[in-house]
Amino acid sequence: MASQYRYQELENWLLRGISEHRWRLGERLPSIRTLCIEQNLSKATVQHALQRLEAQGLVEARPKTGYFVTLPPTHVKKSLNVGQVEAPRPVTVSDLFLDIMKRSAAFDLLPDLSPGRLPPGIVSLNRSIGRALRRQQGEHHQYYDAPAGVPRFLEQLASSYAKRGWAARPEQLCVTSGCQHALFLALMACCHRNDVVAVESPGFYGALQLLEQLGLRVVEVPSSIETGMNIDALEEALKRWKIKACIVSPAYATPGGALMPINAKKRLIELAERHDFAVIEDDIYADTALNGTPDPLKGMDPNERVILCSSFSKSVSRDLRLGWVSGGRWHDRIVHLKLVTQLATSRYLQEGVAEYMADGSLGSHLRRQRNELRINRDCLIASLQTWPCETRISSPQGGLAIWVELPEYVNTLSAYLPALDNGIVITPGPLFSTSDQFRNCLRISYAHPWNSARLGALAKLRGLLL
Amino acid sequence: MASQYRYQELENWLLRGISEHRWRLGERLPSIRTLCIEQNLSKATVQHALQRLEAQGLVEARPKTGYFVTLPPTHVKKSLNVGQVEAPRPVTVSDLFLDIMKRSAAFDLLPDLSPGRLPPGIVSLNRSIGRALRRQQGEHHQYYDAPAGVPRFLEQLASSYAKRGWAARPEQLCVTSGCQHALFLALMACCHRNDVVAVESPGFYGALQLLEQLGLRVVEVPSSIETGMNIDALEEALKRWKIKACIVSPAYATPGGALMPINAKKRLIELAERHDFAVIEDDIYADTALNGTPDPLKGMDPNERVILCSSFSKSVSRDLRLGWVSGGRWHDRIVHLKLVTQLATSRYLQEGVAEYMADGSLGSHLRRQRNELRINRDCLIASLQTWPCETRISSPQGGLAIWVELPEYVNTLSAYLPALDNGIVITPGPLFSTSDQFRNCLRISYAHPWNSARLGALAKLRGLLL
């Protein structure tokens, strides 16, 4: 495993202290100043470690007072039930997904392609790509890029992971046409037809679609809307069936924005070692973190069992179509599959985005976006809190959506077409599973600002559902 | 089938006349003026029909004299032998392909990424894309494009096919990340594991790689370097084995630039009907035509059996990563597979390229490039004609390469590494088959100008081989 950074040492020391009750629930941690002096660390290092604990929901910053040991957020009304794990089965996904995707609208209640001001972070992104196009010279356009991608871009990606506890090297990464493409290559590389793949339930519908097309069987592992995949349930499933791969989103899993605690991550890696399966980590939501970005599983992967997949679609632009994969022991096979199925990725695009990362524009964009997402999330939570008291909602610290559990009698699927008649596109609960669960649930995104039109759509939707 | 354009009617009338010996080999066709008057057609229509016959190698234009019925080009020294068809077998492709691809160099003897002036056609392409980026507004970047692509771009593609005898509708097309990606989706859609696929031999190594990864078996159908797949041999193979799909490049097949005659195309379609298989048409080289662009097979496909695949990589830029597919009866499944495996394609890119096509920039680029390719080709032919007299070469009217057949004792594969030591990347004959044929053959590209460095490399290569 990679040697630790100093902030990681401090983070682990604090974690140990919490687990060993040096600091109990509700108690204050030592001040930043004290930690700097006692541990002989810079203020930035101490702050970084504390922010990372905060991002995991383990401590809470109170203005001008300090950091306190805390529970997961308190305004989540109740944890969802963990059901029984069902036997592996082939996947058949409804046409609903295709319909929603054709509306390009999975993340917007009220799709709006009207003109308007482009966010400054996207203006500067487009300028970077434009400059890369103008820098093209000679016969460059006559050559395919190397299948893994442009070294300068891979270096930027690697250095952004180094800040998240994974000492990545550029040659461990391969560029793809988005995260879905990365997941596809990952599954192609580590599974064969009829193999069994474990997924979160509720979980990402795109993964279910891939399993269907590749002829793989699914085991849906019950997942908490706060802490992600239930590792006990996974362990039970592993005793009963040979599982070849497990797809997880430790950082803000869709639909509810669950954050997997460090201990669950450790157990998952241990299980992967013991039962010899691949862990496919969907890291796409990491950069939507509201309080510091959690570390990837990939950083705690001693034997190269984790395949990390990600892209810029959730954090920057869905129109970039630029993702990446780090395939662990399957990496060479993944790069080969990328080459064979689509040769290469645009060099100008990678160069433009590399500049956007290197000159700090990406960081500025993410900071601005974080503030906007926090406002959007809080506004959605406030709206939903006026819904009937049986309504339970998630309270994510990242991701782009809230999971809404409505009274048992509600059928969100049957509200799809009536909502559409009002120009409203919803993502009903059953999309996030293959087993006819979550009929009374709904994912509502806060990716877009709650202007009066969208607030009106939300009110209308409430009327249609309840 | 689509109703005919007037130029097609004239073309067919002239073809009938040639086949019925109204005009014999070496005789002159009626003048353009005569045809205009007798057939009541515009000069442009008559010229278009004549240029199309010329592109098929059936007539030859002599300056200030007229069009003459001709044989295929005379400086091709001898047609290659048609061997026996071998039984279907799984595909295992050598690592050599990967090595060549990693050098981004399959089309350049002497890869040269040094700076220099960008061709004007690429400057204007990049400007169009840059303008599309600057036109992005509002929340556009937050939405995935529809899986099939941007309507305006698909309309441009459709109207360019209408000029080639296929009355395409935009909804028959789906955008992809290049032609290789289109071929991949096509094979995924119409074949299952262990199915048998017929390919040209020698033929495109990328197709062999796809068959290997998808677990498909191959039948290599002997192909002439002038006229492409031997349809008699295909017919024999169809009697012996159940063939699920047949991949062909009717327009300037790699490696030698073969052009499939109209009668062979008709027979291929008839066989597909009779034996119920998919025809996967690789049309990527069509726009490299030196004398008018041949019609696609897709235009003579009454029952939607042809899946057309293409991209801009050979005619405009390999760095665009923009291709398309028209899937016939498999089209919906192909669009679905595209969605599931990579969601969407960049909208800004399609909009930029649509503008580049609509404002005539693509046409200007292709005209300029055609002149350059003709010079490059003729220079390569002149060089190769100084090689020993046992050397046979193809004389393509399109494509980007010449197929060179050397004396039997030569082993081009064993020259690969010594050439590499001199910075020279070659594509040896065995790459273009899975059956250990073509050891004395070599594909040499004329995509790049023959500056003194490349001419030096060619001379060096001759020394290494002979």
PDB file of C-alpha atoms in Angstrom, chain B residues 258-455:
ATOM      1  CA  ALA B 258     -10.073  -2.443 -53.835  1.00  0.00           C
ATOM      2  CA  LEU B 259     -13.295  -1.095 -55.350  1.00  0.00           C
ATOM      3  CA  MET B 260     -16.165  -3.570 -55.489  1.00  0.00           C
ATOM      4  CA  PRO B 261     -17.891  -3.533 -58.904  1.00  0.00           C
ATOM      5  CA  ILE B 262     -21.627  -2.892 -58.987  1.00  0.00           C
ATOM      6  CA  ASN B 263     -22.402  -6.449 -60.060  1.00  0.00           C
ATOM      7  CA  ALA B 264     -20.517  -7.890 -57.117  1.00  0.00           C
ATOM      8  CA  LYS B 265     -22.444  -5.567 -54.811  1.00  0.00           C
ATOM      9  CA  LYS B 266     -25.726  -6.765 -56.277  1.00  0.00           C
ATOM     10  CA  ARG B 267     -24.728 -10.394 -55.845  1.00  0.00           C
ATOM     11  CA  LEU B 268     -23.693  -9.746 -52.246  1.00  0.00           C
ATOM     12  CA  ILE B 269     -27.107  -8.265 -51.447  1.00  0.00           C
ATOM     13  CA  GLU B 270     -28.815 -11.203 -53.161  1.00  0.00           C
ATOM     14  CA  LEU B 271     -26.753 -13.669 -51.121  1.00  0.00           C
ATOM     15  CA  ALA B 272     -27.579 -11.803 -47.911  1.00  0.00           C
ATOM     16  CA  GLU B 273     -31.277 -12.144 -48.753  1.00  0.00           C
ATOM     17  CA  ARG B 274     -31.028 -15.806 -49.657  1.00  0.00           C
ATOM     18  CA  HIS B 275     -28.831 -16.838 -46.703  1.00  0.00           C
ATOM     19  CA  ASP B 276     -30.223 -14.365 -44.160  1.00  0.00           C
ATOM     20  CA  PHE B 277     -27.107 -12.590 -42.958  1.00  0.00           C
ATOM     21  CA  ALA B 278     -26.206  -9.016 -42.062  1.00  0.00           C
ATOM     22  CA  VAL B 279     -23.896  -7.047 -44.347  1.00  0.00           C
ATOM     23  CA  ILE B 280     -21.698  -4.709 -42.326  1.00  0.00           C
ATOM     24  CA  GLU B 281     -20.452  -2.076 -44.754  1.00  0.00           C
ATOM     25  CA  ASP B 282     -17.291  -0.234 -43.733  1.00  0.00           C
ATOM     26  CA  ASP B 283     -17.585   2.980 -45.761  1.00  0.00           C
ATOM     27  CA  ILE B 284     -14.758   4.869 -44.052  1.00  0.00           C
ATOM     28  CA  TYR B 285     -12.600   5.297 -47.170  1.00  0.00           C
ATOM     29  CA  ALA B 286     -15.347   6.540 -49.511  1.00  0.00           C
ATOM     30  CA  ASP B 287     -14.358  10.201 -49.194  1.00  0.00           C
ATOM     31  CA  THR B 288     -10.762   9.474 -50.120  1.00  0.00           C
ATOM     32  CA  ALA B 289     -11.944   8.707 -53.690  1.00  0.00           C
ATOM     33  CA  LEU B 290      -9.654  10.248 -56.287  1.00  0.00           C
ATOM     34  CA  ASN B 291     -12.241  10.215 -59.107  1.00  0.00           C
ATOM     35  CA  GLY B 292     -15.728  10.609 -57.694  1.00  0.00           C
ATOM     36  CA  THR B 293     -17.175   8.859 -54.676  1.00  0.00           C
ATOM     37  CA  PRO B 294     -18.776   5.443 -55.235  1.00  0.00           C
ATOM     38  CA  ASP B 295     -22.284   4.714 -53.963  1.00  0.00           C
ATOM     39  CA  PRO B 296     -22.664   2.805 -50.732  1.00  0.00           C
ATOM     40  CA  LEU B 297     -24.118  -0.717 -50.678  1.00  0.00           C
ATOM     41  CA  LYS B 298     -26.625   0.736 -48.220  1.00  0.00           C
ATOM     42  CA  GLY B 299     -28.359   2.464 -51.149  1.00  0.00           C
ATOM     43  CA  MET B 300     -29.215  -0.887 -52.756  1.00  0.00           C
ATOM     44  CA  ASP B 301     -30.565  -2.540 -49.634  1.00  0.00           C
ATOM     45  CA  PRO B 302     -34.291  -3.249 -50.075  1.00  0.00           C
ATOM     46  CA  ASN B 303     -34.791  -5.198 -46.836  1.00  0.00           C
ATOM     47  CA  GLU B 304     -32.624  -3.284 -44.366  1.00  0.00           C
ATOM     48  CA  ARG B 305     -29.900  -5.924 -44.169  1.00  0.00           C
ATOM     49  CA  VAL B 306     -26.978  -3.535 -44.555  1.00  0.00           C
ATOM     50  CA  ILE B 307     -25.411  -1.843 -41.519  1.00  0.00           C
ATOM     51  CA  LEU B 308     -23.346   1.082 -42.764  1.00  0.00           C
ATOM     52  CA  CYS B 309     -20.415   2.197 -40.573  1.00  0.00           C
ATOM     53  CA  SER B 310     -18.198   5.205 -41.157  1.00  0.00           C
ATOM     54  CA  SER B 311     -16.378   8.191 -39.645  1.00  0.00           C
ATOM     55  CA  PHE B 312     -14.276  11.254 -40.426  1.00  0.00           C
ATOM     56  CA  SER B 313     -11.029   9.623 -39.326  1.00  0.00           C
ATOM     57  CA  LYS B 314      -9.720   8.862 -42.808  1.00  0.00           C
ATOM     58  CA  SER B 315     -11.118  11.874 -44.649  1.00  0.00           C
ATOM     59  CA  VAL B 316     -10.773  14.712 -42.118  1.00  0.00           C
ATOM     60  CA  SER B 317      -9.173  14.039 -38.737  1.00  0.00           C
ATOM     61  CA  ARG B 318      -8.382  11.019 -36.597  1.00  0.00           C
ATOM     62  CA  ASP B 319      -8.571  13.222 -33.518  1.00  0.00           C
ATOM     63  CA  LEU B 320     -12.287  14.061 -33.963  1.00  0.00           C
ATOM     64  CA  ARG B 321     -13.453  10.607 -32.807  1.00  0.00           C
ATOM     65  CA  LEU B 322     -16.729  11.133 -34.603  1.00  0.00           C
ATOM     66  CA  GLY B 323     -18.372   8.364 -36.594  1.00  0.00           C
ATOM     67  CA  TRP B 324     -21.830   7.070 -37.401  1.00  0.00           C
ATOM     68  CA  VAL B 325     -23.820   3.947 -38.073  1.00  0.00           C
ATOM     69  CA  SER B 326     -27.018   3.193 -39.951  1.00  0.00           C
ATOM     70  CA  GLY B 327     -28.196  -0.138 -38.622  1.00  0.00           C
ATOM     71  CA  GLY B 328     -31.051  -1.198 -40.921  1.00  0.00           C
ATOM     72  CA  ARG B 329     -33.258  -3.710 -39.144  1.00  0.00           C
ATOM     73  CA  TRP B 330     -30.851  -3.685 -36.183  1.00  0.00           C
ATOM     74  CA  HIS B 331     -30.851   0.095 -35.822  1.00  0.00           C
ATOM     75  CA  ASP B 332     -32.964   0.407 -32.649  1.00  0.00           C
ATOM     76  CA  ARG B 333     -30.836  -2.197 -30.922  1.00  0.00           C
ATOM     77  CA  ILE B 334     -27.654  -0.375 -31.972  1.00  0.00           C
ATOM     78  CA  VAL B 335     -28.915   2.959 -30.609  1.00  0.00           C
ATOM     79  CA  HIS B 336     -29.857   1.214 -27.381  1.00  0.00           C
ATOM     80  CA  LEU B 337     -26.387  -0.356 -27.109  1.00  0.00           C
ATOM     81  CA  LYS B 338     -24.781   3.005 -27.755  1.00  0.00           C
ATOM     82  CA  LEU B 339     -26.875   4.532 -24.954  1.00  0.00           C
ATOM     83  CA  VAL B 340     -26.138   1.750 -22.483  1.00  0.00           C
ATOM     84  CA  THR B 341     -22.407   1.605 -23.147  1.00  0.00           C
ATOM     85  CA  GLN B 342     -21.629   5.305 -23.312  1.00  0.00           C
ATOM     86  CA  LEU B 343     -24.808   7.356 -22.999  1.00  0.00           C
ATOM     87  CA  ALA B 344     -24.154  10.101 -25.520  1.00  0.00           C
ATOM     88  CA  THR B 345     -21.755  12.003 -27.774  1.00  0.00           C
ATOM     89  CA  SER B 346     -20.666  15.616 -27.303  1.00  0.00           C
ATOM     90  CA  ARG B 347     -23.268  17.994 -28.661  1.00  0.00           C
ATOM     91  CA  TYR B 348     -20.793  20.844 -29.232  1.00  0.00           C
ATOM     92  CA  LEU B 349     -18.670  18.578 -31.422  1.00  0.00           C
ATOM     93  CA  GLN B 350     -21.575  17.469 -33.597  1.00  0.00           C
ATOM     94  CA  GLU B 351     -22.792  21.048 -33.929  1.00  0.00           C
ATOM     95  CA  GLY B 352     -19.334  22.260 -34.925  1.00  0.00           C
ATOM     96  CA  VAL B 353     -18.934  19.553 -37.540  1.00  0.00           C
ATOM     97  CA  ALA B 354     -22.495  20.106 -38.837  1.00  0.00           C
ATOM     98  CA  GLU B 355     -21.581  23.743 -39.506  1.00  0.00           C
ATOM     99  CA  TYR B 356     -18.323  22.643 -41.164  1.00  0.00           C
ATOM    100  CA  MET B 357     -20.350  20.430 -43.502  1.00  0.00           C
ATOM    101  CA  ALA B 358     -23.153  22.925 -44.121  1.00  0.00           C
ATOM    102  CA  ASP B 359     -20.956  25.904 -45.033  1.00  0.00           C
ATOM    103  CA  GLY B 360     -19.004  23.954 -47.657  1.00  0.00           C
ATOM    104  CA  SER B 361     -15.767  23.731 -45.684  1.00  0.00           C
ATOM    105  CA  LEU B 362     -15.794  19.947 -45.701  1.00  0.00           C
ATOM    106  CA  GLY B 363     -16.231  19.912 -49.476  1.00  0.00           C
ATOM    107  CA  SER B 364     -13.305  22.322 -49.976  1.00  0.00           C
ATOM    108  CA  HIS B 365     -11.144  20.254 -47.653  1.00  0.00           C
ATOM    109  CA  LEU B 366     -11.942  17.036 -49.511  1.00  0.00           C
ATOM    110  CA  ARG B 367     -11.143  18.652 -52.882  1.00  0.00           C
ATOM    111  CA  ARG B 368      -7.775  19.930 -51.669  1.00  0.00           C
ATOM    112  CA  GLN B 369      -7.014  16.626 -49.987  1.00  0.00           C
ATOM    113  CA  ARG B 370      -7.907  14.679 -53.121  1.00  0.00           C
ATOM    114  CA  ASN B 371      -5.231  16.547 -55.071  1.00  0.00           C
ATOM    115  CA  GLU B 372      -2.678  15.917 -52.349  1.00  0.00           C
ATOM    116  CA  LEU B 373      -3.568  12.238 -52.103  1.00  0.00           C
ATOM    117  CA  ARG B 374      -3.239  11.837 -55.868  1.00  0.00           C
ATOM    118  CA  ILE B 375       0.242  13.350 -55.777  1.00  0.00           C
ATOM    119  CA  ASN B 376       1.178  11.180 -52.780  1.00  0.00           C
ATOM    120  CA  ARG B 377      -0.136   8.050 -54.432  1.00  0.00           C
ATOM    121  CA  ASP B 378       1.592   8.703 -57.747  1.00  0.00           C
ATOM    122  CA  CYS B 379       4.870   9.453 -55.998  1.00  0.00           C
ATOM    123  CA  LEU B 380       4.657   6.185 -54.052  1.00  0.00           C
ATOM    124  CA  ILE B 381       3.809   4.213 -57.214  1.00  0.00           C
ATOM    125  CA  ALA B 382       6.756   5.811 -59.022  1.00  0.00           C
ATOM    126  CA  SER B 383       9.072   4.871 -56.149  1.00  0.00           C
ATOM    127  CA  LEU B 384       7.811   1.309 -55.983  1.00  0.00           C
ATOM    128  CA  GLN B 385       8.185   0.853 -59.725  1.00  0.00           C
ATOM    129  CA  THR B 386      11.948   1.045 -59.214  1.00  0.00           C
ATOM    130  CA  TRP B 387      11.762  -2.014 -56.880  1.00  0.00           C
ATOM    131  CA  PRO B 388      12.637  -5.464 -58.291  1.00  0.00           C
ATOM    132  CA  CYS B 389      10.378  -6.526 -61.128  1.00  0.00           C
ATOM    133  CA  GLU B 390       8.776  -9.380 -59.131  1.00  0.00           C
ATOM    134  CA  THR B 391       7.186  -6.684 -56.912  1.00  0.00           C
ATOM    135  CA  ARG B 392       3.461  -6.336 -57.555  1.00  0.00           C
ATOM    136  CA  ILE B 393       1.557  -3.318 -56.335  1.00  0.00           C
ATOM    137  CA  SER B 394      -2.058  -2.233 -56.204  1.00  0.00           C
ATOM    138  CA  SER B 395      -3.098   0.960 -57.920  1.00  0.00           C
ATOM    139  CA  PRO B 396      -6.011   2.251 -55.888  1.00  0.00           C
ATOM    140  CA  GLN B 397      -8.430   4.953 -57.002  1.00  0.00           C
ATOM    141  CA  GLY B 398      -9.100   5.733 -53.343  1.00  0.00           C
ATOM    142  CA  GLY B 399      -8.159   4.723 -49.822  1.00  0.00           C
ATOM    143  CA  LEU B 400      -4.859   5.668 -48.244  1.00  0.00           C
ATOM    144  CA  ALA B 401      -2.532   2.787 -49.016  1.00  0.00           C
ATOM    145  CA  ILE B 402      -0.896   0.570 -51.583  1.00  0.00           C
ATOM    146  CA  TRP B 403      -0.565  -3.171 -51.100  1.00  0.00           C
ATOM    147  CA  VAL B 404       2.863  -4.413 -52.045  1.00  0.00           C
ATOM    148  CA  GLU B 405       3.492  -8.073 -52.856  1.00  0.00           C
ATOM    149  CA  LEU B 406       7.208  -8.864 -52.699  1.00  0.00           C
ATOM    150  CA  PRO B 407       9.108 -11.936 -53.908  1.00  0.00           C
ATOM    151  CA  GLU B 408       8.140 -15.125 -52.054  1.00  0.00           C
ATOM    152  CA  TYR B 409      11.341 -15.265 -50.017  1.00  0.00           C
ATOM    153  CA  VAL B 410      10.710 -11.938 -48.283  1.00  0.00           C
ATOM    154  CA  ASN B 411       9.353 -11.994 -44.711  1.00  0.00           C
ATOM    155  CA  THR B 412       7.900  -8.574 -43.889  1.00  0.00           C
ATOM    156  CA  LEU B 413       7.127  -9.621 -40.310  1.00  0.00           C
ATOM    157  CA  SER B 414      10.753 -10.216 -39.516  1.00  0.00           C
ATOM    158  CA  ALA B 415      11.557  -6.757 -40.890  1.00  0.00           C
ATOM    159  CA  TYR B 416       9.291  -5.084 -38.323  1.00  0.00           C
ATOM    160  CA  LEU B 417      11.824  -4.719 -35.521  1.00  0.00           C
ATOM    161  CA  PRO B 418      14.834  -3.814 -37.715  1.00  0.00           C
ATOM    162  CA  ALA B 419      12.658  -1.146 -39.369  1.00  0.00           C
ATOM    163  CA  LEU B 420      11.609   0.134 -35.947  1.00  0.00           C
ATOM    164  CA  ASP B 421      15.271   0.528 -35.002  1.00  0.00           C
ATOM    165  CA  ASN B 422      15.398   3.031 -37.856  1.00  0.00           C
ATOM    166  CA  GLY B 423      12.285   4.842 -36.620  1.00  0.00           C
ATOM    167  CA  ILE B 424      10.238   3.250 -39.416  1.00  0.00           C
ATOM    168  CA  VAL B 425       6.842   1.705 -38.580  1.00  0.00           C
ATOM    169  CA  ILE B 426       5.573  -0.826 -41.126  1.00  0.00           C
ATOM    170  CA  THR B 427       2.316  -2.766 -41.348  1.00  0.00           C
ATOM    171  CA  PRO B 428       3.360  -6.281 -42.458  1.00  0.00           C
ATOM    172  CA  GLY B 429       0.985  -8.444 -44.520  1.00  0.00           C
ATOM    173  CA  PRO B 430       0.195 -11.043 -41.808  1.00  0.00           C
ATOM    174  CA  LEU B 431      -1.621  -8.309 -39.832  1.00  0.00           C
ATOM    175  CA  PHE B 432      -4.399  -8.408 -42.419  1.00  0.00           C
ATOM    176  CA  SER B 433      -5.345 -12.051 -41.844  1.00  0.00           C
ATOM    177  CA  THR B 434      -5.456 -14.619 -39.040  1.00  0.00           C
ATOM    178  CA  SER B 435      -4.166 -17.452 -41.197  1.00  0.00           C
ATOM    179  CA  ASP B 436      -0.468 -16.798 -41.523  1.00  0.00           C
ATOM    180  CA  GLN B 437      -0.801 -15.594 -45.107  1.00  0.00           C
ATOM    181  CA  PHE B 438       0.720 -12.562 -46.833  1.00  0.00           C
ATOM    182  CA  ARG B 439       4.160 -12.898 -45.207  1.00  0.00           C
ATOM    183  CA  ASN B 440       5.716 -11.421 -48.345  1.00  0.00           C
ATOM    184  CA  CYS B 441       3.225  -8.534 -48.407  1.00  0.00           C
ATOM    185  CA  LEU B 442       3.146  -5.071 -46.904  1.00  0.00           C
ATOM    186  CA  ARG B 443       0.742  -2.155 -46.786  1.00  0.00           C
ATOM    187  CA  ILE B 444       2.373   1.214 -47.422  1.00  0.00           C
ATOM    188  CA  SER B 445       0.288   4.312 -46.800  1.00  0.00           C
ATOM    189  CA  TYR B 446       0.294   7.445 -48.922  1.00  0.00           C
ATOM    190  CA  ALA B 447      -1.677   9.505 -46.376  1.00  0.00           C
ATOM    191  CA  HIS B 448       1.339  11.711 -45.727  1.00  0.00           C
ATOM    192  CA  PRO B 449       3.400  13.806 -48.148  1.00  0.00           C
ATOM    193  CA  TRP B 450       6.591  12.190 -49.476  1.00  0.00           C
ATOM    194  CA  ASN B 451       9.079  14.639 -48.045  1.00  0.00           C
ATOM    195  CA  SER B 452      12.752  13.713 -48.202  1.00  0.00           C
ATOM    196  CA  ALA B 453      12.640  12.060 -44.762  1.00  0.00           C
ATOM    197  CA  ARG B 454       9.821   9.701 -45.782  1.00  0.00           C
ATOM    198  CA  LEU B 455      11.449   8.988 -49.153  1.00  0.00           C
TER     199      LEU B 455
END
